[in-house]
Coordinates of C-alpha atoms (C1' of nucleotides) in Angstrom, one line a residue:
Chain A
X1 CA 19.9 -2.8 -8.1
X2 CA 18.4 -1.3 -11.0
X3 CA 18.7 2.8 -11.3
X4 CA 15.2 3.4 -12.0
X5 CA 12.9 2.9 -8.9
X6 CA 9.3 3.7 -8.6
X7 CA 8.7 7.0 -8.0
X8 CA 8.7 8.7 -4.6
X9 CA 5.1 8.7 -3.4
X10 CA 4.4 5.8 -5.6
X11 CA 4.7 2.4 -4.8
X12 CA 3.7 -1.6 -6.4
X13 CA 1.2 -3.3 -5.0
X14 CA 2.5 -7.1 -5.3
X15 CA 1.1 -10.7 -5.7
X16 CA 1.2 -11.2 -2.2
X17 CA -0.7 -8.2 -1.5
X18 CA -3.6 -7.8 -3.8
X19 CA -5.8 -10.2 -2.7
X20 CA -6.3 -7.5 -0.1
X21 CA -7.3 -5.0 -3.0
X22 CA -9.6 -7.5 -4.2
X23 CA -10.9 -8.4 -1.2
X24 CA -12.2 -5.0 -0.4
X25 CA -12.9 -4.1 -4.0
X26 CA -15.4 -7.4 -4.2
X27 CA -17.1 -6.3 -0.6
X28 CA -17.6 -2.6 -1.7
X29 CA -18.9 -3.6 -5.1
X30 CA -21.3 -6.0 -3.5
X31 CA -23.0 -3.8 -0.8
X32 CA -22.9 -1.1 -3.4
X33 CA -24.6 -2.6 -5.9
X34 CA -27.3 -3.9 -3.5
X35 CA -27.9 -0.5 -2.6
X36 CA -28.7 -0.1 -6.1
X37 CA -25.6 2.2 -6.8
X38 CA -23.8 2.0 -10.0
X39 CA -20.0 2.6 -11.1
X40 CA -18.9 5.3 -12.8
X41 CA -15.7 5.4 -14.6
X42 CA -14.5 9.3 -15.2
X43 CA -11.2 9.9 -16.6
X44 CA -8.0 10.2 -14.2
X45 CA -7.3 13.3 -15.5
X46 CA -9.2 16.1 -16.4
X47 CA -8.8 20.4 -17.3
X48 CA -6.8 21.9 -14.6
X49 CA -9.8 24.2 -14.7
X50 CA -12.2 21.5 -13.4
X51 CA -10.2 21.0 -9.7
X52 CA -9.5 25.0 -9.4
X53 CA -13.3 25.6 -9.5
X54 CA -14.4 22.9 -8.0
X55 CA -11.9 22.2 -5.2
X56 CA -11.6 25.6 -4.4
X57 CA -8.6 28.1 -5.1
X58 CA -7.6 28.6 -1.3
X59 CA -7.4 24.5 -0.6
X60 CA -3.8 23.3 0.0
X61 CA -5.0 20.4 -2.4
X62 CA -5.6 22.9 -5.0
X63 CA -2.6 25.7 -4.3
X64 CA 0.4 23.4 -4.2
X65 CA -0.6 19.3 -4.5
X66 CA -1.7 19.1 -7.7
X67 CA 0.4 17.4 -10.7
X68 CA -0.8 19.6 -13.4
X69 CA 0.9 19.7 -17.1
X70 CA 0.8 21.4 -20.5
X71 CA -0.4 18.8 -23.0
X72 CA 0.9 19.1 -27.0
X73 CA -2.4 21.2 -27.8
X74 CA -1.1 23.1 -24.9
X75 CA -3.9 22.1 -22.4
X76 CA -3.6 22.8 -18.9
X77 CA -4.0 19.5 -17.6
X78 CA -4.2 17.8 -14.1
X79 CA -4.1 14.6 -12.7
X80 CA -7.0 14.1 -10.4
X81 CA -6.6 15.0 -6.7
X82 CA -9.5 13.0 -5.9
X83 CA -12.9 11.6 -7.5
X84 CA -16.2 14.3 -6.8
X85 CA -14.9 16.9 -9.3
X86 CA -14.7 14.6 -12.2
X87 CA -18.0 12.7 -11.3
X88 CA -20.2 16.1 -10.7
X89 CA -18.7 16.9 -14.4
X90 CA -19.7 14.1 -16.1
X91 CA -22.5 14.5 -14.3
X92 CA -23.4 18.0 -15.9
X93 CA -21.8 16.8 -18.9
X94 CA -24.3 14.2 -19.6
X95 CA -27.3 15.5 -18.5
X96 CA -27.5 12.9 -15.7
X97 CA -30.0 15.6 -13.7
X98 CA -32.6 14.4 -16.2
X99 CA -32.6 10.7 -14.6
X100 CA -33.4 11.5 -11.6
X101 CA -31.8 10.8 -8.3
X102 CA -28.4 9.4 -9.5
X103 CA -26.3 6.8 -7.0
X104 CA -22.6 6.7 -8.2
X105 CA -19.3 4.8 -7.2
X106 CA -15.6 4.8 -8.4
X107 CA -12.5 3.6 -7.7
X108 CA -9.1 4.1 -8.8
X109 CA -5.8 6.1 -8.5
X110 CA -5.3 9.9 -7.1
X111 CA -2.8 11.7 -7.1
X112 CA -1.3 14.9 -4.8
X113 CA 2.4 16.0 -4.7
X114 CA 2.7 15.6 -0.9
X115 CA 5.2 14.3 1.2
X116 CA 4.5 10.5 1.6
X117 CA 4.3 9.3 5.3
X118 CA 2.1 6.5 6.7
X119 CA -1.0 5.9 4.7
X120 CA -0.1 8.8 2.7
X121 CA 1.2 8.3 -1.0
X122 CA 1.4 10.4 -4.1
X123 CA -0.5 8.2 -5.8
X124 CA -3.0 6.5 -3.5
X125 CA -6.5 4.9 -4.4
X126 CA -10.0 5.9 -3.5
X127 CA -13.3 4.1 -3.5
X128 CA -16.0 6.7 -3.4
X129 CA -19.7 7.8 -3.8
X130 CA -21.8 10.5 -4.9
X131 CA -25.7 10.3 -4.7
X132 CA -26.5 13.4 -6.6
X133 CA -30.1 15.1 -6.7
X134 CA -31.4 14.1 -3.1
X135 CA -31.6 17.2 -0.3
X136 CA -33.2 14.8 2.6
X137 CA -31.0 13.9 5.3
X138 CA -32.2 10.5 5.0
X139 CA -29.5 10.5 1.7
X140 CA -26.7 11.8 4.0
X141 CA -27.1 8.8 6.5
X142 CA -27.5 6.1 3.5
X143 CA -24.3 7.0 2.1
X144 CA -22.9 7.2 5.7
X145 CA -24.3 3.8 6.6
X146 CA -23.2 2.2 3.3
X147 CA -19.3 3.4 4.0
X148 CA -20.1 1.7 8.0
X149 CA -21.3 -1.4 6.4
X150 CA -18.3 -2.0 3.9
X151 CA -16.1 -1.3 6.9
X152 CA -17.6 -3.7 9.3
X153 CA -18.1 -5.7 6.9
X154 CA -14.4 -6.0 6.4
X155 CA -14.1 -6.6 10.1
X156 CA -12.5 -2.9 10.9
X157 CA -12.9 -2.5 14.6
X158 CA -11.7 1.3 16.4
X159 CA -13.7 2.7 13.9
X160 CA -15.0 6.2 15.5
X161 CA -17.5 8.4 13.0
X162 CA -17.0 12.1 14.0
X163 CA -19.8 14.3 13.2
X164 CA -20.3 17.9 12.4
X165 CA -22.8 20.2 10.2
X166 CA -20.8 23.3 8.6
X167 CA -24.3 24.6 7.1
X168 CA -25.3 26.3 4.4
X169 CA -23.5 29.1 2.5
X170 CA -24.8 31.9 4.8
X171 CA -24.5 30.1 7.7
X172 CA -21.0 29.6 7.1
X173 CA -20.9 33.0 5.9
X174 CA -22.3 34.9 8.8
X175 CA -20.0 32.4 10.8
X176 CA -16.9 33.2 9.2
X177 CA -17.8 37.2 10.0
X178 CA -18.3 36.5 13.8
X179 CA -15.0 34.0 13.8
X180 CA -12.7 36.7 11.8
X181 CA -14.7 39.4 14.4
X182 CA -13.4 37.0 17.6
X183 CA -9.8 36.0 16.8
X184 CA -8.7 39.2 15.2
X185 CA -7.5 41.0 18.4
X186 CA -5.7 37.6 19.1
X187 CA -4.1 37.5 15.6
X188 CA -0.6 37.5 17.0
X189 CA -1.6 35.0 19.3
X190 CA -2.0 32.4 16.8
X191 CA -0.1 30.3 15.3
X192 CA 1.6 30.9 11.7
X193 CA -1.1 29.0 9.9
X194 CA -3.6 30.3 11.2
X195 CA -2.8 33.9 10.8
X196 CA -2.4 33.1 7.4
X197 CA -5.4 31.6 6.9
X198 CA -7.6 34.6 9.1
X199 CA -7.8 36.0 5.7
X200 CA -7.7 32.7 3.3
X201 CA -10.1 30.2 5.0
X202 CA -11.3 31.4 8.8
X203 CA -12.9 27.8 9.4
X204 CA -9.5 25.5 8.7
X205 CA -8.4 27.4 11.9
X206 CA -10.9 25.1 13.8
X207 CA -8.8 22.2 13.5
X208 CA -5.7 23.7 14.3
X209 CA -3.0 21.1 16.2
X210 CA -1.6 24.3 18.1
X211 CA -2.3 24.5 21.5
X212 CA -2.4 28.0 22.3
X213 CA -4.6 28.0 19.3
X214 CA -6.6 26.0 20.2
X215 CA -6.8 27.7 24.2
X216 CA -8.1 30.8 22.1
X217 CA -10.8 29.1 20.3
X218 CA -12.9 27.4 23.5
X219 CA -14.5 30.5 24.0
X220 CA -15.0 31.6 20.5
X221 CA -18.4 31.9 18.9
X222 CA -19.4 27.7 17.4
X223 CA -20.3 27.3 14.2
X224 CA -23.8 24.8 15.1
X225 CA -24.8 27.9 17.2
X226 CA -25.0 29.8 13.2
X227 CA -27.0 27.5 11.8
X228 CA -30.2 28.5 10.4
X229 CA -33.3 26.9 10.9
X230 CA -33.1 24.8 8.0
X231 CA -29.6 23.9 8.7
X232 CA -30.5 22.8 11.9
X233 CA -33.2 21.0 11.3
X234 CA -31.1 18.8 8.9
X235 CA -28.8 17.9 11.4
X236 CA -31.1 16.8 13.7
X237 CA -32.7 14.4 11.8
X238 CA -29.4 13.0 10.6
X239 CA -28.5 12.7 14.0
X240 CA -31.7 10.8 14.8
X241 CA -31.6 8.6 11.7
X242 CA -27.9 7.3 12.3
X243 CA -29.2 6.6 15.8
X244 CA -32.4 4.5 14.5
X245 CA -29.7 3.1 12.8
X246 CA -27.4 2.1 15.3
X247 CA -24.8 3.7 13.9
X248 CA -22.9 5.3 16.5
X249 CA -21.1 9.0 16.0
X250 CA -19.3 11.2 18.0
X251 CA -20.2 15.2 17.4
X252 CA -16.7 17.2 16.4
X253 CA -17.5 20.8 16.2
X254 CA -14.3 21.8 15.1
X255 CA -14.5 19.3 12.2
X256 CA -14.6 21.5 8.7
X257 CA -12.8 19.6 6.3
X258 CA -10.4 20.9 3.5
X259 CA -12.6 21.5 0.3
X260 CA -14.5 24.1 -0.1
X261 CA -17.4 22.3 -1.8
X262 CA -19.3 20.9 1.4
X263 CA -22.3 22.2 3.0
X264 CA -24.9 20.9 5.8
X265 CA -23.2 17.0 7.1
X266 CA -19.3 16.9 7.2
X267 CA -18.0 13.6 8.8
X268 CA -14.7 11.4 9.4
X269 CA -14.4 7.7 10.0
X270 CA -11.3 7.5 11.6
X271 CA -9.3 4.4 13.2
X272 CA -7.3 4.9 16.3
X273 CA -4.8 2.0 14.9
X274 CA -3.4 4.1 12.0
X275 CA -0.5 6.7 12.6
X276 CA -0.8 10.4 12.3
X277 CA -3.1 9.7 9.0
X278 CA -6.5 8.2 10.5
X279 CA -9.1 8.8 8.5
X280 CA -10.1 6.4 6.6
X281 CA -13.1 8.0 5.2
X282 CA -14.2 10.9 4.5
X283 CA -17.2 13.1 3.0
X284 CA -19.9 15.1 3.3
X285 CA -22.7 16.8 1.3
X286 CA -21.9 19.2 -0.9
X287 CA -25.4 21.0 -2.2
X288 CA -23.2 24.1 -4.0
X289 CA -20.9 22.1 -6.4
X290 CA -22.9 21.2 -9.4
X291 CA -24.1 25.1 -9.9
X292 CA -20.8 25.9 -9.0
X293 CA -19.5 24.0 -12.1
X294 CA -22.5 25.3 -14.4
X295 CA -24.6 22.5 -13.7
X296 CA -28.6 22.6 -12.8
X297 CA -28.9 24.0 -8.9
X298 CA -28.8 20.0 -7.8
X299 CA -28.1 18.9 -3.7
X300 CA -25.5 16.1 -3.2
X301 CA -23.6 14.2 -0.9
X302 CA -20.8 11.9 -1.1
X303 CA -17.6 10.0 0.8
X304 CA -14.3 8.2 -0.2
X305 CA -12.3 5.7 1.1
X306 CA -9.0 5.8 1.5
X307 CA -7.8 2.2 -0.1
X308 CA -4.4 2.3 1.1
X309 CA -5.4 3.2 5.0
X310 CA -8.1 0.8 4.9
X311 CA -5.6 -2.3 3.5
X312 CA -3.3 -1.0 6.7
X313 CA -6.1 -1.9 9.1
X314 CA -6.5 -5.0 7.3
X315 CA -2.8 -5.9 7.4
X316 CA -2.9 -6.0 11.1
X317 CA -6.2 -7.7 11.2
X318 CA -5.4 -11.3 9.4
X319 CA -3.8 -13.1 6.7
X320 CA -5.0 -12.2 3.4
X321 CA -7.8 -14.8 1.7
X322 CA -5.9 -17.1 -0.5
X323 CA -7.6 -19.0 -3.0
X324 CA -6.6 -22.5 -2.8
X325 CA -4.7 -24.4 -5.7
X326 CA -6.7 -27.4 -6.5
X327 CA -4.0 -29.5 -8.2
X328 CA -0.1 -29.0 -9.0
X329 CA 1.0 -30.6 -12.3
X330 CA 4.0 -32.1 -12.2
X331 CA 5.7 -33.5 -15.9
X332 CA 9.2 -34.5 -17.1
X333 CA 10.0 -35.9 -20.2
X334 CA 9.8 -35.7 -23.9
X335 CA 6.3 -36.1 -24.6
X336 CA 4.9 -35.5 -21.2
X337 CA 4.9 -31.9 -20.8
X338 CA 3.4 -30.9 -23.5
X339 CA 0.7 -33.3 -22.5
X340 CA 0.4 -32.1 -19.8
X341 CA -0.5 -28.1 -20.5
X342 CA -3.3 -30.0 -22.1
X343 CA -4.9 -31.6 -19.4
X344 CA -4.1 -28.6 -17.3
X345 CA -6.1 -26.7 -19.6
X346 CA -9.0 -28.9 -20.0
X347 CA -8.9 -29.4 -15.8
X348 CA -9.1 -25.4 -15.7
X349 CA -12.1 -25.2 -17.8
X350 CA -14.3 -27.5 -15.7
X351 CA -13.5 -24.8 -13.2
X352 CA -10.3 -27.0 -11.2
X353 CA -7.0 -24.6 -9.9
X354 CA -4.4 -26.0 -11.4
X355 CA -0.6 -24.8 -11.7
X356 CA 1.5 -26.5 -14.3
X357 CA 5.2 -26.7 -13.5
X358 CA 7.2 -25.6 -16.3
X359 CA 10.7 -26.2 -14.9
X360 CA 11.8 -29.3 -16.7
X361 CA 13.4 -30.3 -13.8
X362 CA 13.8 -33.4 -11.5
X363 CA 10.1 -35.2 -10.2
X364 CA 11.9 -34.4 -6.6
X365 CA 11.9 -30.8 -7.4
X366 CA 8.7 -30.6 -8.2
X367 CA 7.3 -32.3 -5.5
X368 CA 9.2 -29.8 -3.1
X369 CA 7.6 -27.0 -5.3
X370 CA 3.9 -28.6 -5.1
X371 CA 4.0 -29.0 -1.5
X372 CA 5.3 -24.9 -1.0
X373 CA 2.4 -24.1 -3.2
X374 CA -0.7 -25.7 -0.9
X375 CA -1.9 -27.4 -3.8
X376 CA -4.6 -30.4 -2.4
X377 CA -3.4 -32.6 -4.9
X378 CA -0.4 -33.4 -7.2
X379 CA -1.2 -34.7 -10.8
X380 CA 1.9 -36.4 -12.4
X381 CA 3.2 -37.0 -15.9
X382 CA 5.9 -38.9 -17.4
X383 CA 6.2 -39.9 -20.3
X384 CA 4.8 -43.8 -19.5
X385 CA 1.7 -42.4 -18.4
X386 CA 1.8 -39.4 -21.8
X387 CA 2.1 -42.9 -23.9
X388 CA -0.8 -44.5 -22.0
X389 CA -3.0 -41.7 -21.8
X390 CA -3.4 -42.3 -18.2
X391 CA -1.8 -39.9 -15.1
X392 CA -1.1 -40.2 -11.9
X393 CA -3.0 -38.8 -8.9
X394 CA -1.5 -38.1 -5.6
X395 CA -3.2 -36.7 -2.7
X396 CA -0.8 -34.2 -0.8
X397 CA -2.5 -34.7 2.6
X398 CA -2.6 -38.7 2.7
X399 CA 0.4 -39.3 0.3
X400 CA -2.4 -41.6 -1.0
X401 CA -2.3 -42.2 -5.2
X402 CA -3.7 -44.0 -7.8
X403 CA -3.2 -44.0 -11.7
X404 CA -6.0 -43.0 -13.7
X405 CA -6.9 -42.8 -17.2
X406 CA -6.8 -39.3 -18.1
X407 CA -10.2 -39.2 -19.8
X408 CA -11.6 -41.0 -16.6
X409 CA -10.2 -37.9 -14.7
X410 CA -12.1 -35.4 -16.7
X411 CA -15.1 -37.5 -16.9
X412 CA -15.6 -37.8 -12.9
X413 CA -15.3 -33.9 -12.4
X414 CA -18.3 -33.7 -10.0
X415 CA -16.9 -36.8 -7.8
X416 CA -13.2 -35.2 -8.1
X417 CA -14.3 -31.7 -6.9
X418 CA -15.7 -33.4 -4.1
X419 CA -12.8 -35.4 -3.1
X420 CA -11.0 -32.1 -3.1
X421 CA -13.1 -30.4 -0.9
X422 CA -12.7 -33.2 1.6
X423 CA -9.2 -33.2 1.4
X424 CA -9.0 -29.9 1.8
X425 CA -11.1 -29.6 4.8
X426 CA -9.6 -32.7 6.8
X427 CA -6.9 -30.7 7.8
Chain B
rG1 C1' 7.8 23.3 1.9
rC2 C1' 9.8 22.3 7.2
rG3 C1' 11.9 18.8 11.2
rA4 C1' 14.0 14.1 12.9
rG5 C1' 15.7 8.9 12.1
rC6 C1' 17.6 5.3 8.6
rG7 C1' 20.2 3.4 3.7
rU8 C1' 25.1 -3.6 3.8
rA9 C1' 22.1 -9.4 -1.5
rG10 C1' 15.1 -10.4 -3.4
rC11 C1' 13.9 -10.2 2.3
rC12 C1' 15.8 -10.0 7.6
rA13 C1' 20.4 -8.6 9.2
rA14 C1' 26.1 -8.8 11.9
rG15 C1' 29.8 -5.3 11.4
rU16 C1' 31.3 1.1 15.6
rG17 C1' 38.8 2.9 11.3
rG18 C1' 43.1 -2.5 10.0
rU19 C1' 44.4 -8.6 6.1
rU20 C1' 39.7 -12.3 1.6
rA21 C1' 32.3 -8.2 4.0
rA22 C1' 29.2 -13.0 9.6
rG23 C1' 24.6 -15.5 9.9
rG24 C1' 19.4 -16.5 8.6
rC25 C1' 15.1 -16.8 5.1
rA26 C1' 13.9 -17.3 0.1
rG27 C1' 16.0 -19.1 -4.7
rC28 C1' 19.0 -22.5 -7.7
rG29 C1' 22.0 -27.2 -8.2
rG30 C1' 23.4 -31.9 -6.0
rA31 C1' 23.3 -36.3 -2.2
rU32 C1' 18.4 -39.5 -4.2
rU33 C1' 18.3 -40.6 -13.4
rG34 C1' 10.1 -40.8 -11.2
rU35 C1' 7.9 -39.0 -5.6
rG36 C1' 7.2 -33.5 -1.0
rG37 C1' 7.0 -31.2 4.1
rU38 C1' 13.2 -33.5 7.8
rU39 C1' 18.5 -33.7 6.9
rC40 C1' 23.4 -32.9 4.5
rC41 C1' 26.6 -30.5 0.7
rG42 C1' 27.4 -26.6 -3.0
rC43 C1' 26.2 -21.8 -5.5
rC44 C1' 24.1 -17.0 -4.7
rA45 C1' 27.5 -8.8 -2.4
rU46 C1' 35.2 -7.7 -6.7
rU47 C1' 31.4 -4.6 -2.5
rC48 C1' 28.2 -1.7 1.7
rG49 C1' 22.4 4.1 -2.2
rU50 C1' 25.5 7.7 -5.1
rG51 C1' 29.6 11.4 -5.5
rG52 C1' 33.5 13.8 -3.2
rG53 C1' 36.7 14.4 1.2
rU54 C1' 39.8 13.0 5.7
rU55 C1' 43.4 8.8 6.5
rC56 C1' 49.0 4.7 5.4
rG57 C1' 44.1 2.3 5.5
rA58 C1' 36.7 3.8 5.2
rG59 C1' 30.8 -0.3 5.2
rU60 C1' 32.6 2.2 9.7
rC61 C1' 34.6 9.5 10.3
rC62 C1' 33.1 14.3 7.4
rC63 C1' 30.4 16.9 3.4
rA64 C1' 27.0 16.8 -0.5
rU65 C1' 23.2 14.4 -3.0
rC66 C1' 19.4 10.8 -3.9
rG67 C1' 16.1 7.4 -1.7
rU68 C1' 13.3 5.8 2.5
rU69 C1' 10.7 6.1 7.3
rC70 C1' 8.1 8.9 10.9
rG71 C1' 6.2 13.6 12.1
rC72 C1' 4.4 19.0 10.8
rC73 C1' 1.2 21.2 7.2
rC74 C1' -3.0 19.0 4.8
rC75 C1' -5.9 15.1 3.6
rA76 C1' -8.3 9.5 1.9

RNA sequence: GCGAGCGUAGCCAAGUGGUUAAGGCAGCGGAUUGUGGUUCCGCCAUUCGUGGGUUCGAGUCCCAUCGUUCGCCCCA
């Protein structure tokens, strides 16, 4: 064993694994894209500055996960903790408010110095979306829909969308006042985290794992009883749009959410087939962040989707889609081998599968190798059928074969591709 | 940052103080100089994550360290 491993946190996604990654990639991309949404491709790292603002100071993301470093121009720099921050700047950056309602998606690596556990990594990937410039609810129950239909469309079953409104700023203002008011006198009560965070950030006490904790908070005041007329009008009709929908939710009042940046809808789709990490998407609107970060005053919303969570679920689901090999090429011999990388090639253009073997080794061997690799058919070369310009064409399935010219072979594409989809399909 | 479990080959592993470290899968070579899914044979760990200690003797016990897994915190 080699000395230098990946890095904790870190890990490779291999061949036999990434047609999972694909898979999801190509279903986002498509029911993104239909909803007329648009990638975006931000840098992966950005000013330290950037996060600190926008993330918020007090966030555990913020205070002790990020990797941040001193560049040569001595730049405080920082790998990105996840994707809004970097889209809201380019955002700002590029005038984007000008355009209109912008839809935007990403995907691609993050990175927090955490301790990795399942479906948590130091790097781990997102697929996300902003939709920038919209204040109706009907934007907050798109996005939420579009994150439902990519994970049913996946098959994900378990699935349970938990539901909350945090409000505006001074609704969650006056709220904080009347929670800090409540659990003051029961400060030593409380667990350690939490009587830390009386004074950081009130609301993360909401969705405190501590029991006692927890015993203290049914009777304190609820944050949806705070909400301003406007706020609650919002929620409402969210609530009644995801249920013309059909999209079912469950209503989570003690769901707040780490950064600081969201306002109004907060939600969680969570699987109850992961371990101790089961979201497996999260987001909400955030209607502060782009004025926060010096933009135009603009109302968003957003999610992200955890990549490595979701490809858990998927894992236990089925057997990842595996493009078929059309034909194995099998050549030994002087002349024959070189012969054959050219048929291979011209056998790929017409849009044909094929892997060439390259070992050199016995016709037996090869034949062992072509049946591992599920190939439909076997194409063989020596170097009697290199001299003839002919091959020979063996059918896996039947063992049936016949020896064609190889010009015949190309020339028949249309009947071949057929054949092959027969063959493949008798099974 | 805290807690617990685990580190024997590419993978899955047996081994619980005593001569040369089971077995299986995968891989490679051969039986069969050009015909597969079966079979048979051979090869594939001077060494048990690493360092130190105890012992006549350590994969096995102890300490440290690194890695890993699960959980806490937090989040996707």
């Amino acid at each position: 064993m080699g000395d230098i491993q990946a890095l904790r946190g870190t890990r490779d996604i291999l061949p036999e694994e990434v047609n999972y990654w694909q898979q999801v990639e190509t279903v986002a991309k498509e029911i993104l894209t239909k909803a007329a949404y648009t990638e975006i491709r931000p840098p992966i790292f950005e000013q330290t500055a950037l996060f600190e603002r926008g993330i918020g100071e007090a966030t555990d993301v913020v205070s002790k996960e990020m990797y941040t470093f001193r560049d040569r121009g001595d730049r405080s720099c920082t790998l990105r903790p996840e994707g809004t921050a970097g889209v809201v700047r380019a955002f700002i950056e590029h005038g984007l408010q000008s355009q209109g309602v912008q839809r935007l998606w990403y995907t691609g690596p993050m990175f927090r110095y955490e301790r990795p556990q399942a479906g948590r990594q130091r790097q781990f990937h997102q697929i996300g979306l902003e939709l920038l410039g919209s204040p109706s609810p009907l934007a907050d129950v798109e996005t939420i829909a579009l994150a439902t239909d990519i994970l049913e469309r996946l098959g994900l079953q378990h699935l349970t969308l938990e539901l909350n409104s945090v409000g505006d700023a001074s609704d969650r203002q006056r709220y904080r006042a009347a929670l800090v008011e409540y659990l003051t006198p029961y400060k030593d009560q409380l667990d350690a985290d939490s009587q830390d965070r009386l004074t950081s950030n009130p609301l993360r006490i909401l969705d405190s794992k501590d029991e006692q904790t927890q015993a203290i908070l049914e009777k304190a005041p609820r944050l949806l009883d705070y909400l301003g007329e406007e706020s609650r009008q919002h929620f409402e009709q969210v609530k009644a749009q995801l249920t013309a929908l059909g999209i079912d939710y469950k209503l989570n009042p003690n769901l707040v959410r780490g950064l600081d940046y969201y306002t109004h809808t907060a939600f969680e789709i969570q699987s109850a087939d992961l371990g101790a990490q089961a979201t497996v998407c999260g987001g909400g609107r955030y209607d502060g962040l782009v004025s926060q970060l010096g933009g135009d005053d603009t109302p968003a919303m957003g999610w992200a989707i955890g990549m490595e969570r979701l490809i858990l679920l998927l894992k236990q689901l089925k057997d990842p889609p595996d493009p078929r090999l059309d034909f194995y090429m099998a050549s030994r011999g002087d002349r024959a081998p070189a012969q054959a990388l050219i048929l291979a090639q011209k056998l790929r253009h017409q849009g044909f599968r094929v892997e060439l073997d390259l070992s050199g080794s016995r016709f037996q061997k090869q034949f062992k190798r072509a049946d591992r690799s599920g190939a439909v058919a076997c194409l063989i070369l020596g170097d009697a059928e290199a001299d003839q310009g002919t091959v020979n064409l063996k059918w896996m399935a039947t063992q049936e074969q016949s020896v064609l010219k190889q010009n015949q072979l190309l020339a028949n594409s249309e009947e071949l591709r057929q054949q092959i989809w027969q063959a493949a399909h008798q099974e």
